[in-house]
Tab-separated table of C-alpha atoms and ligand atoms in Angstrom:
chain	number	residue	atom	x	y	z
A	1	MET	CA	86.348	109.049	106.215
A	2	ILE	CA	87.214	111.864	102.906
A	3	SER	CA	89.967	109.053	101.847
A	4	THR	CA	91.377	106.095	102.156
A	5	LYS	CA	93.395	105.533	99.504
A	6	SER	CA	95.997	109.109	101.073
A	7	GLN	CA	98.843	108.726	101.985
A	8	SER	CA	101.161	111.568	104.007
A	9	SER	CA	104.664	111.492	105.166
A	10	TYR	CA	105.276	113.433	108.652
A	11	LYS	CA	107.993	115.545	109.482
A	12	GLY	CA	108.224	116.697	112.831
A	13	LEU	CA	109.564	120.395	114.508
A	14	ASP	CA	112.706	120.787	115.605
A	15	ASN	CA	113.751	120.210	119.868
A	16	SER	CA	117.032	120.479	120.913
A	17	LEU	CA	116.584	119.744	124.172
A	18	ASN	CA	117.338	116.384	124.640
A	19	ASN	CA	118.176	115.094	121.461
A	20	ARG	CA	117.629	111.557	121.348
A	21	GLY	CA	118.075	111.665	117.362
A	22	SER	CA	115.375	111.781	114.490
A	23	TYR	CA	112.324	110.477	113.577
A	24	TRP	CA	110.548	109.650	110.309
A	25	ILE	CA	106.457	108.716	110.488
A	26	THR	CA	104.591	107.804	106.864
A	27	THR	CA	100.799	107.632	107.122
A	28	PHE	CA	98.696	105.434	105.244
A	29	GLY	CA	95.260	105.145	105.295
A	30	CYS	CA	92.292	107.278	106.948
A	31	GLN	CA	92.090	110.780	108.769
A	32	MET	CA	92.110	108.098	112.154
A	33	ASN	CA	95.305	107.492	111.998
A	34	LYS	CA	96.645	110.762	110.555
A	35	ALA	CA	95.265	112.298	113.920
A	36	ASP	CA	96.618	109.190	115.435
A	37	SER	CA	100.292	110.156	113.957
A	38	GLU	CA	100.118	113.751	114.919
A	39	ARG	CA	99.590	113.122	118.726
A	40	MET	CA	102.749	110.212	118.414
A	41	ALA	CA	104.762	112.784	116.449
A	42	GLY	CA	104.660	114.976	119.600
A	43	ILE	CA	104.974	112.075	122.502
A	44	LEU	CA	108.329	112.056	120.396
A	45	GLN	CA	109.239	115.870	120.085
A	46	GLU	CA	108.078	116.262	123.825
A	47	MET	CA	110.880	113.027	124.260
A	48	GLY	CA	113.645	115.011	122.598
A	49	TYR	CA	113.617	113.340	118.853
A	50	GLN	CA	114.393	115.512	116.002
A	51	GLU	CA	112.821	115.200	112.672
A	52	ALA	CA	114.536	114.093	110.080
A	53	ASP	CA	115.289	114.643	106.688
A	54	ASN	CA	114.285	111.606	104.946
A	55	GLU	CA	113.428	107.845	106.049
A	56	LEU	CA	116.660	106.368	105.393
A	57	ASN	CA	118.613	108.066	107.605
A	58	ALA	CA	116.246	108.557	110.050
A	59	ASP	CA	116.973	106.419	113.261
A	60	LEU	CA	112.802	106.264	114.265
A	61	VAL	CA	110.851	105.396	111.480
A	62	LEU	CA	107.178	104.916	112.383
A	63	TYR	CA	104.541	103.182	109.779
A	64	ASN	CA	101.475	103.865	110.712
A	65	THR	CA	99.222	101.579	108.806
A	66	CYS	CA	96.110	100.878	106.718
A	67	THR	CA	94.449	97.668	106.255
A	68	ILE	CA	91.496	98.507	104.380
A	69	ARG	CA	91.836	97.069	101.692
A	70	ASP	CA	94.230	94.239	100.670
A	71	ASN	CA	96.554	96.723	98.479
A	72	ALA	CA	96.671	99.347	101.129
A	73	GLU	CA	97.637	96.234	103.304
A	74	GLN	CA	100.736	95.339	100.850
A	75	LYS	CA	102.253	98.916	100.961
A	76	VAL	CA	103.768	98.517	103.998
A	77	TYR	CA	105.013	95.122	103.889
A	78	SER	CA	107.281	96.781	100.567
A	79	TYR	CA	108.098	100.449	102.956
A	80	LEU	CA	109.269	97.199	105.485
A	81	GLY	CA	112.094	96.264	102.676
A	82	ARG	CA	114.045	99.006	102.634
A	83	GLN	CA	114.084	100.083	106.858
A	84	VAL	CA	114.864	95.679	107.103
A	85	LEU	CA	118.492	96.431	104.503
A	86	ARG	CA	119.533	99.599	106.499
A	87	LYS	CA	118.625	97.625	110.000
A	88	LYS	CA	121.935	95.400	109.030
A	89	THR	CA	123.845	98.490	108.731
A	90	THR	CA	122.553	100.869	111.206
A	91	PRO	CA	121.786	98.188	114.220
A	92	ASN	CA	120.054	101.206	115.836
A	93	LEU	CA	117.234	102.276	114.078
A	94	LYS	CA	114.230	101.818	115.828
A	95	LEU	CA	111.665	100.539	113.742
A	96	ILE	CA	108.084	100.907	114.330
A	97	VAL	CA	104.445	98.964	112.735
A	98	ALA	CA	101.472	101.162	114.297
A	99	GLY	CA	98.051	101.132	113.595
A	100	CYS	CA	95.636	98.776	111.869
A	101	VAL	CA	97.571	96.483	110.428
A	102	ALA	CA	99.852	96.717	113.210
A	103	GLN	CA	96.780	95.294	114.888
A	104	GLN	CA	95.379	92.871	112.636
A	105	GLU	CA	98.519	90.810	112.247
A	106	GLY	CA	100.137	91.377	115.511
A	107	GLU	CA	103.143	88.970	116.738
A	108	SER	CA	102.989	87.166	113.125
A	109	LEU	CA	104.139	90.460	111.636
A	110	LEU	CA	107.064	90.063	114.403
A	111	ARG	CA	107.523	86.591	112.739
A	112	ARG	CA	107.134	88.206	109.281
A	113	VAL	CA	109.590	90.921	109.679
A	114	PRO	CA	111.692	89.530	112.721
A	115	GLU	CA	113.595	93.309	112.292
A	116	LEU	CA	110.839	95.322	113.834
A	117	ASP	CA	111.239	96.727	117.713
A	118	LEU	CA	107.699	97.182	118.952
A	119	VAL	CA	103.880	96.580	116.729
A	120	MET	CA	101.266	99.039	118.266
A	121	GLY	CA	97.457	98.825	117.532
A	122	PRO	CA	95.851	101.888	117.218
A	123	GLN	CA	94.307	102.334	120.448
A	124	HIS	CA	97.885	102.233	121.893
A	125	ALA	CA	98.668	105.833	119.977
A	126	ASN	CA	98.948	107.978	122.980
A	127	ARG	CA	101.096	105.178	124.915
A	128	LEU	CA	104.037	105.343	122.520
A	129	GLU	CA	106.286	107.058	125.043
A	130	THR	CA	105.760	103.632	127.707
A	131	LEU	CA	106.538	101.093	124.755
A	132	LEU	CA	109.534	103.356	123.282
A	133	SER	CA	110.717	102.921	127.140
A	134	GLN	CA	110.556	99.326	126.656
A	135	VAL	CA	112.624	99.093	123.301
A	136	ASP	CA	114.822	100.959	125.173
A	137	ASN	CA	115.340	98.239	127.746
A	138	GLY	CA	115.768	95.845	125.119
A	139	GLN	CA	112.696	94.123	124.486
A	140	GLN	CA	110.475	93.599	121.110
A	141	VAL	CA	107.315	94.783	122.190
A	142	ILE	CA	104.620	93.931	120.926
A	143	ALA	CA	101.350	95.823	122.279
A	144	THR	CA	97.520	95.380	120.537
A	145	GLU	CA	95.503	93.949	124.066
A	146	GLU	CA	92.458	95.868	123.829
A	147	HIS	CA	93.149	99.057	125.551
A	148	GLN	CA	91.179	102.065	127.417
A	149	ILE	CA	91.941	105.292	125.576
A	150	LEU	CA	93.456	107.394	128.121
A	151	GLU	CA	93.267	110.936	127.720
A	152	ASP	CA	95.566	112.206	125.231
A	153	LEU	CA	97.959	114.691	127.474
A	154	THR	CA	100.472	115.379	124.840
A	155	THR	CA	100.234	118.020	122.467
A	156	ALA	CA	99.489	116.624	119.315
A	157	ARG	CA	102.463	117.811	116.359
A	158	ARG	CA	100.147	119.055	113.475
A	159	ASP	CA	100.143	118.887	110.337
A	160	SER	CA	98.173	122.033	109.292
A	161	GLU	CA	98.489	125.431	111.589
A	162	ILE	CA	94.708	126.499	110.476
A	163	CYS	CA	92.928	123.540	110.229
A	164	GLY	CA	92.564	120.715	113.167
A	165	TRP	CA	91.017	117.341	113.781
A	166	VAL	CA	89.698	116.644	117.139
A	167	ASN	CA	88.175	112.802	117.344
A	168	ILE	CA	85.721	112.672	119.246
A	169	ILE	CA	84.850	109.308	119.379
A	170	TYR	CA	87.035	105.787	118.803
A	171	GLY	CA	86.440	102.475	117.484
A	172	CYS	CA	83.303	100.966	116.005
A	173	ASN	CA	80.464	98.788	117.326
A	174	GLU	CA	79.183	98.161	114.000
A	175	ARG	CA	79.118	94.463	112.005
A	176	CYS	CA	79.722	95.843	108.286
A	177	THR	CA	80.431	92.096	106.836
A	178	TYR	CA	83.265	93.680	104.698
A	179	CYS	CA	85.303	95.651	107.026
A	180	VAL	CA	87.858	95.377	109.113
A	181	VAL	CA	87.292	98.116	110.959
A	182	PRO	CA	85.684	96.862	114.500
A	183	SER	CA	88.309	94.736	114.875
A	184	VAL	CA	91.416	96.580	114.881
A	185	ARG	CA	89.350	99.503	116.139
A	186	GLY	CA	88.488	98.195	118.591
A	187	LYS	CA	84.519	98.932	120.583
A	188	GLU	CA	83.180	102.258	120.541
A	189	GLN	CA	85.109	104.432	123.075
A	190	SER	CA	83.841	108.867	123.095
A	191	ARG	CA	85.415	111.391	124.329
A	192	LYS	CA	84.245	113.562	127.595
A	193	PRO	CA	82.620	116.656	126.090
A	194	LEU	CA	84.716	118.577	128.066
A	195	SER	CA	87.428	117.198	126.967
A	196	ILE	CA	86.455	117.904	123.665
A	197	LYS	CA	85.808	121.905	124.170
A	198	LYS	CA	89.343	122.143	126.308
A	199	GLU	CA	91.133	120.192	122.932
A	200	ILE	CA	89.432	122.961	120.846
A	201	GLU	CA	89.718	125.870	123.116
A	202	ASP	CA	93.237	125.908	123.299
A	203	LEU	CA	93.439	125.050	119.651
A	204	ALA	CA	91.606	128.135	118.746
A	205	LYS	CA	94.475	130.303	120.749
A	206	LYS	CA	96.755	129.100	118.903
A	207	GLY	CA	95.111	130.282	115.404
A	208	PHE	CA	92.980	127.392	114.609
A	209	LYS	CA	90.412	128.711	112.369
A	210	GLU	CA	88.524	125.162	111.608
A	211	ILE	CA	87.754	121.893	113.052
A	212	THR	CA	87.235	118.403	111.893
A	213	LEU	CA	85.207	116.402	114.290
A	214	LEU	CA	86.476	113.153	114.266
A	215	GLY	CA	85.180	109.226	114.197
A	216	GLN	CA	84.937	106.082	112.327
A	217	ASN	CA	80.839	106.299	112.638
A	218	ILE	CA	80.708	109.895	114.587
A	219	ASP	CA	76.943	109.650	114.969
A	220	ALA	CA	77.228	106.654	117.422
A	221	TYR	CA	79.461	109.807	119.188
A	222	GLY	CA	78.300	109.455	123.164
A	223	ARG	CA	76.462	106.043	123.025
A	224	ASP	CA	79.132	104.961	125.855
A	225	LEU	CA	78.426	108.402	128.040
A	226	PRO	CA	75.863	108.516	130.647
A	227	GLY	CA	72.846	110.598	130.041
A	228	ILE	CA	69.774	111.043	129.826
A	229	SER	CA	67.443	114.250	129.300
A	230	ALA	CA	64.057	114.774	130.940
A	231	SER	CA	61.774	113.745	128.234
A	232	GLY	CA	64.067	110.710	128.289
A	233	ARG	CA	66.263	111.687	124.960
A	234	ARG	CA	69.813	111.048	125.569
A	235	GLU	CA	71.707	113.464	126.173
A	236	ASN	CA	75.323	114.010	124.878
A	237	THR	CA	74.731	112.930	121.182
A	238	LEU	CA	76.902	114.254	118.137
A	239	THR	CA	74.167	117.188	117.708
A	240	ASP	CA	74.402	117.770	121.621
A	241	LEU	CA	77.883	118.241	121.059
A	242	LEU	CA	78.122	121.018	118.016
A	243	TYR	CA	75.494	122.762	120.063
A	244	TYR	CA	77.906	122.091	123.108
A	245	ILE	CA	81.270	123.536	121.439
A	246	HIS	CA	79.864	125.584	118.492
A	247	ASP	CA	81.293	129.341	120.066
A	248	ILE	CA	84.311	128.636	121.079
A	249	PRO	CA	85.633	132.157	119.938
A	250	GLY	CA	88.696	132.098	116.983
A	251	ILE	CA	86.800	128.569	115.339
A	252	GLU	CA	85.221	129.759	112.262
A	253	ARG	CA	84.610	126.519	110.709
A	254	ILE	CA	83.300	122.541	112.113
A	255	ARG	CA	83.097	119.480	109.841
A	256	PHE	CA	82.755	115.871	110.684
A	257	ALA	CA	82.486	112.971	109.728
A	258	THR	CA	82.237	110.285	109.270
A	259	SER	CA	78.451	110.051	108.879
A	260	HIS	CA	76.782	106.697	109.125
A	261	PRO	CA	73.109	106.803	108.036
A	262	ARG	CA	71.675	104.292	109.805
A	263	TYR	CA	71.915	107.161	113.147
A	264	PHE	CA	71.550	110.124	111.294
A	265	THR	CA	68.966	112.168	112.654
A	266	ASN	CA	66.752	115.228	111.301
A	267	ARG	CA	67.663	117.054	114.550
A	268	LEU	CA	71.245	116.993	113.486
A	269	ILE	CA	70.400	118.287	110.588
A	270	GLU	CA	68.131	121.235	111.900
A	271	ALA	CA	71.300	121.779	114.318
A	272	CYS	CA	74.111	122.087	110.897
A	273	ALA	CA	71.124	124.845	109.160
A	274	THR	CA	70.312	126.719	112.074
A	275	LEU	CA	74.912	127.053	113.792
A	276	PRO	CA	76.686	129.500	110.984
A	277	LYS	CA	80.384	127.696	112.102
A	278	ILE	CA	79.014	124.244	110.071
A	279	CYS	CA	80.048	123.619	107.044
A	280	GLU	CA	77.655	123.044	104.704
A	281	HIS	CA	78.962	119.392	103.446
A	282	PHE	CA	78.114	116.120	104.193
A	283	HIS	CA	79.836	112.932	103.993
A	284	ILE	CA	77.874	109.349	104.129
A	285	PRO	CA	78.780	106.811	102.540
A	286	PHE	CA	75.634	104.497	101.240
A	287	GLN	CA	77.703	102.155	99.663
A	288	SER	CA	75.949	99.877	97.608
A	289	GLY	CA	72.799	101.133	95.524
A	290	ASN	CA	70.338	97.871	96.326
A	291	ASN	CA	68.759	97.151	99.570
A	292	GLU	CA	69.744	92.963	98.765
A	293	VAL	CA	73.380	94.336	98.897
A	294	LEU	CA	72.996	96.873	101.464
A	295	LYS	CA	71.258	94.170	103.952
A	296	ARG	CA	74.054	91.192	102.722
A	297	MET	CA	76.510	94.465	104.225
A	298	SER	CA	74.373	94.606	107.525
A	299	ARG	CA	74.715	97.551	107.002
A	300	GLY	CA	71.224	98.170	108.639
A	301	TYR	CA	69.373	100.869	106.210
A	302	THR	CA	67.599	101.178	102.777
A	303	ILE	CA	68.334	103.191	99.898
A	304	GLU	CA	65.500	104.753	100.629
A	305	LYS	CA	66.349	105.828	103.704
A	306	TYR	CA	69.488	107.188	102.386
A	307	LYS	CA	68.068	109.267	99.855
A	308	ARG	CA	65.179	110.611	102.482
A	309	ILE	CA	67.765	111.937	104.510
A	310	ILE	CA	69.960	113.461	101.086
A	311	TYR	CA	66.528	115.114	100.034
A	312	GLN	CA	65.603	116.782	103.977
A	313	ILE	CA	69.583	117.529	103.857
A	314	ARG	CA	69.053	119.404	100.819
A	315	THR	CA	65.117	120.882	101.257
A	316	LEU	CA	67.164	122.208	105.288
A	317	ILE	CA	70.110	123.241	103.355
A	318	PRO	CA	70.189	123.826	99.215
A	319	GLU	CA	73.984	124.578	99.089
A	320	ALA	CA	74.782	121.821	100.716
A	321	SER	CA	77.599	119.535	98.850
A	322	VAL	CA	77.052	115.287	99.494
A	323	SER	CA	80.413	113.015	99.840
A	324	SER	CA	80.289	109.694	99.819
A	325	ASP	CA	82.410	106.206	99.411
A	326	VAL	CA	81.195	103.188	97.920
A	327	ILE	CA	82.307	99.721	96.947
A	328	VAL	CA	81.742	97.891	93.952
A	329	ALA	CA	81.269	93.904	93.092
A	330	PHE	CA	80.506	92.643	97.110
A	331	PRO	CA	80.072	89.275	96.697
A	332	GLY	CA	77.163	88.041	94.963
A	333	GLU	CA	76.342	91.575	93.163
A	334	THR	CA	74.724	91.509	90.024
A	335	GLU	CA	75.050	93.021	87.144
A	336	ALA	CA	71.684	94.753	87.608
A	337	GLN	CA	71.928	95.161	91.247
A	338	PHE	CA	75.580	97.648	90.170
A	339	LYS	CA	73.393	99.790	87.941
A	340	ASN	CA	71.187	100.534	90.927
A	341	THR	CA	74.653	101.717	92.365
A	342	LEU	CA	75.273	104.027	89.354
A	343	ASP	CA	71.592	104.563	89.159
A	344	VAL	CA	71.990	106.044	93.035
A	345	VAL	CA	75.208	107.838	91.790
A	346	LYS	CA	73.140	109.829	88.489
A	347	GLU	CA	70.453	110.189	91.191
A	348	ILE	CA	71.466	111.623	93.830
A	349	GLY	CA	74.374	113.601	91.464
A	350	PHE	CA	77.567	113.141	94.797
A	351	ASP	CA	79.525	116.233	94.578
A	352	GLN	CA	82.466	113.699	95.612
A	353	VAL	CA	81.790	109.406	95.739
A	354	ASN	CA	85.382	107.456	96.670
A	355	THR	CA	84.999	104.190	95.090
A	356	ALA	CA	86.746	100.925	95.650
A	357	ALA	CA	86.587	97.559	94.674
A	358	TYR	CA	85.573	94.571	97.462
A	359	SER	CA	88.722	93.283	98.729
A	360	PRO	CA	88.435	90.451	100.806
A	361	ARG	CA	89.370	91.400	104.671
A	362	PRO	CA	90.803	88.659	107.645
A	363	ASN	CA	88.225	87.287	110.263
A	364	THR	CA	85.400	89.608	108.405
A	365	PRO	CA	82.064	87.348	106.852
A	366	SER	CA	81.825	88.596	104.185
A	367	ALA	CA	85.222	87.592	102.966
A	368	THR	CA	84.927	83.389	103.113
A	369	TRP	CA	81.714	83.458	100.712
A	370	SER	CA	82.257	81.627	97.679
A	371	ASN	CA	80.360	83.652	95.015
A	372	GLN	CA	83.591	85.999	94.839
A	373	ILE	CA	82.909	88.313	91.690
A	374	PRO	CA	86.368	87.576	89.228
A	375	GLU	CA	89.210	90.766	89.412
A	376	GLU	CA	88.517	91.607	85.356
A	377	ILE	CA	84.579	92.376	86.538
A	378	LYS	CA	85.854	93.876	88.956
A	379	VAL	CA	87.853	96.112	87.699
A	380	ALA	CA	85.218	97.174	84.747
A	381	ARG	CA	82.448	97.737	86.862
A	382	LEU	CA	85.060	100.603	89.207
A	383	ARG	CA	86.088	101.620	85.660
A	384	GLU	CA	82.341	102.523	84.661
A	385	LEU	CA	81.883	103.943	88.159
A	386	ASN	CA	84.648	105.684	87.948
A	387	LEU	CA	83.922	107.661	84.968
A	388	LEU	CA	80.293	108.463	86.279
A	389	VAL	CA	81.537	109.636	89.499
A	390	GLU	CA	83.952	112.612	87.733
A	391	THR	CA	81.237	113.434	85.307
A	392	THR	CA	78.472	113.963	88.479
A	393	ALA	CA	81.121	115.456	89.744
A	394	LYS	CA	82.161	118.357	86.908
A	395	GLU	CA	78.092	118.556	86.454
A	396	ARG	CA	77.641	119.639	90.549
A	397	ASN	CA	81.420	121.746	90.346
A	398	SER	CA	79.877	124.033	87.068
A	399	ARG	CA	77.067	125.861	89.931
A	400	TYR	CA	80.144	126.830	91.530
A	401	LEU	CA	81.309	129.193	88.151
A	402	ASN	CA	80.871	133.101	88.645
A	403	LYS	CA	80.060	132.411	92.120
A	404	VAL	CA	81.523	133.939	95.144
A	405	GLU	CA	82.794	131.382	97.891
A	406	GLU	CA	84.306	131.853	101.104
A	407	VAL	CA	87.575	129.707	100.590
A	408	LEU	CA	89.469	129.596	104.090
A	409	ALA	CA	93.540	129.727	102.741
A	410	GLU	CA	95.543	126.769	103.808
A	411	LYS	CA	99.177	126.981	102.283
A	412	LEU	CA	100.509	128.366	99.470
A	413	ASN	CA	100.085	126.352	95.327
A	414	PRO	CA	102.631	123.885	95.840
A	415	LYS	CA	102.615	124.168	92.435
A	416	ASP	CA	102.441	128.071	91.756
A	417	SER	CA	103.311	129.674	94.321
A	418	ASN	CA	101.353	132.453	92.706
A	419	GLN	CA	98.751	130.871	94.077
A	420	LEU	CA	96.820	129.089	97.429
A	421	MET	CA	94.952	126.874	98.441
A	422	GLY	CA	92.123	126.112	100.287
A	423	ARG	CA	88.644	124.832	100.785
A	424	THR	CA	85.524	126.370	99.859
A	425	ARG	CA	82.619	125.594	103.042
A	426	THR	CA	80.980	123.128	101.370
A	427	ASN	CA	84.846	121.298	101.419
A	428	ARG	CA	85.115	121.694	97.364
A	429	LEU	CA	89.206	122.013	97.169
A	430	THR	CA	90.192	125.912	95.478
A	431	PHE	CA	92.891	127.510	94.481
A	432	PHE	CA	93.569	131.192	93.609
A	433	GLN	CA	96.215	134.793	93.804
A	434	LYS	CA	97.327	135.714	96.210
A	435	GLN	CA	97.436	139.252	95.155
A	436	SER	CA	94.822	140.846	95.221
A	437	ALA	CA	94.140	143.313	92.554
A	438	ARG	CA	94.150	145.587	95.102
A	439	ASP	CA	97.665	144.171	95.968
A	440	TYR	CA	96.332	143.214	99.443
A	441	SER	CA	98.311	139.701	99.644
A	442	TYR	CA	96.736	136.695	101.245
A	443	LYS	CA	97.989	134.322	103.322
A	444	PRO	CA	97.153	130.992	105.001
A	445	GLY	CA	94.625	131.326	108.068
A	446	ASP	CA	92.842	134.156	105.788
A	447	LEU	CA	88.875	133.820	105.170
A	448	VAL	CA	88.763	135.591	101.302
A	449	LYS	CA	85.812	135.848	99.353
A	450	VAL	CA	87.169	134.036	96.057
A	451	ARG	CA	84.923	134.440	92.645
A	452	ILE	CA	85.682	130.982	90.390
A	453	ASN	CA	86.442	130.460	87.387
A	454	GLN	CA	87.720	128.276	86.707
A	455	ILE	CA	85.903	124.605	87.713
A	456	ARG	CA	87.459	120.520	87.347
A	457	PRO	CA	86.507	117.641	88.065
A	458	PHE	CA	87.482	118.028	91.453
A	459	SER	CA	89.139	121.572	92.083
A	460	LEU	CA	87.976	124.978	91.595
A	461	THR	CA	90.579	128.179	90.576
A	462	GLY	CA	89.683	131.731	90.965
A	463	LEU	CA	90.434	135.396	91.860
A	464	PRO	CA	89.882	137.085	95.523
A	465	ILE	CA	87.476	139.690	95.795
A	466	GLU	CA	87.604	142.875	98.220
B	1	SAH	N1	82.807	103.872	109.001
B	1	SAH	C1	82.690	104.349	107.688
B	1	SAH	C2	83.523	104.020	106.939
B	1	SAH	C3	84.856	103.341	107.484
B	1	SAH	S1	85.722	102.399	106.122
B	1	SAH	C4	81.554	103.696	107.188
B	1	SAH	O1	80.404	103.914	108.064
B	1	SAH	O2	81.149	104.200	106.164
B	1	SAH	C5	86.171	103.391	104.625
B	1	SAH	C6	85.604	102.855	103.054
B	1	SAH	O3	86.549	101.844	102.646
B	1	SAH	C7	84.607	102.924	103.233
B	1	SAH	O4	82.900	103.320	103.818
B	1	SAH	C8	84.067	101.352	102.455
B	1	SAH	O5	83.746	102.424	101.188
B	1	SAH	C9	85.686	101.357	101.552
B	1	SAH	N2	85.730	100.019	102.690
B	1	SAH	C10	85.923	99.040	103.881
B	1	SAH	N3	86.141	97.832	103.832
B	1	SAH	C11	86.224	97.943	102.377
B	1	SAH	C12	86.161	96.574	101.544
B	1	SAH	N4	86.856	94.961	102.382
B	1	SAH	N5	86.482	96.167	100.345
B	1	SAH	C13	86.302	97.514	99.790
B	1	SAH	N6	86.460	98.986	100.056
B	1	SAH	C14	86.157	98.732	101.511
B	2	SF4	FE1	83.302	99.653	108.470
B	2	SF4	FE2	81.366	99.676	109.334
B	2	SF4	FE3	81.534	100.188	111.396
B	2	SF4	FE4	82.109	102.618	108.930
B	2	SF4	S1	79.839	101.304	109.966
B	2	SF4	S2	83.712	101.932	110.306
B	2	SF4	S3	82.060	100.552	107.340
B	2	SF4	S4	82.359	98.087	110.869
B	3	F3S	FE1	92.621	102.039	106.848
B	3	F3S	FE2	92.188	102.226	109.903
B	3	F3S	FE3	91.029	103.951	108.759
B	3	F3S	S1	91.949	100.058	108.651
B	3	F3S	S2	90.938	103.453	106.881
B	3	F3S	S3	93.438	103.473	108.818
B	3	F3S	S4	90.605	102.584	110.187
């Protein structure tokens, strides 16, 4: 997962065939939620809902929520407050909480916010139409039971027309002691290779240039699918899938996230080095630089194994960028153990690290431990780590100065309409002049050679070269 801090508001397209009123979706959390929101927006549009121009006049408001940390969970309650007030004067307003808070809280969410019409867990995203028809019958609906996710028959309403997310595995079977995801996302469910391929072929026909394969623990892909090769090797791994989908015409770039160090194989690195469309970026969370902490987190690898993976990547793919996730102040983390994390950040030299202070979550083992770290230490450690991450990211970025990078233009820079923005193959956000020196005007979807002339910790700027 690239970021759990982001939050985006979703607007749908017009559809006036069968006008049911207007909708608004606000999405919190990771790309899994964003991909679910795109599918739910697609369902609403097929049902005849149209885009609302803001959330305070929509007829249907859906919050797709995240509960990875307490501050993520609390956001939804403040958003709901405004809608609950509206519902007093607009009784037909449909109010929906979807996603991970919905799954975690279930019925107790209805007790806390009785104005809600529908509380639906992530496994029920594709069932939105059925659930809404129950709401239309006057019921208050809770859909949080374990559910076999049906192959998606609806067309997602995608946020971008250039880069598309493709879920390949839902859920997570790990049991990291701090993490709420397995309890809210359920057991791993891999999609079949054929339907993944079909979805990507459809995207390619619509003009998409880049796809990101998604899963909470993407290396687990295929474990629940049949298939053992003649040599006894499991087929249908992530690596097999990459070979299987690689040659789809029109798709120029392939990414995948999130990787778990425990399952990351040399075979996967070799595939990434061999297959030209696979981008040179790896997001592999390490969480802590100390083996004892990793053990208490139940991560299932040592920091030495983690470093071996990174060195293997850098041997085969020297230009690769590497990003990660880290938690500071896990229960019982000593000052020396925290320093081990800082040392790993320095030694590896990450291109980006998503950092967070440990947050105790419901139904997770470590939340009940007595060795919780005081708030002021959490804040101090997070600040120290963030400063280091910024410095290392800027140092890493200096390698781009005066280099020519391939950037896939995604959209106009919202702050400067003379510029386009996109990402390098290594996933670095890059801004560049829309107009080339010879007055050619680039547009979203173009793959542009850009000479980098400015670097910042988390983005680059450059000029297109012909
Ligand atoms: N499946 C991915 C990450 C899932 S959650 C993995 O295994 O790495 C995204 C990130 O949120 C995690 O990598 C972790 O750094 C952070 N996170 C998860 N639970 C947390 C908690 N209780 N407190 C603080 N950060 C947490
Ligand atoms: Fe959470 Fe661990 Fe699963 Fe990642 S692998 S989602 S951190 S339980
Ligand atoms: Fe948040 Fe659920 Fe993703 S808890 S990080 S939205 S899986």
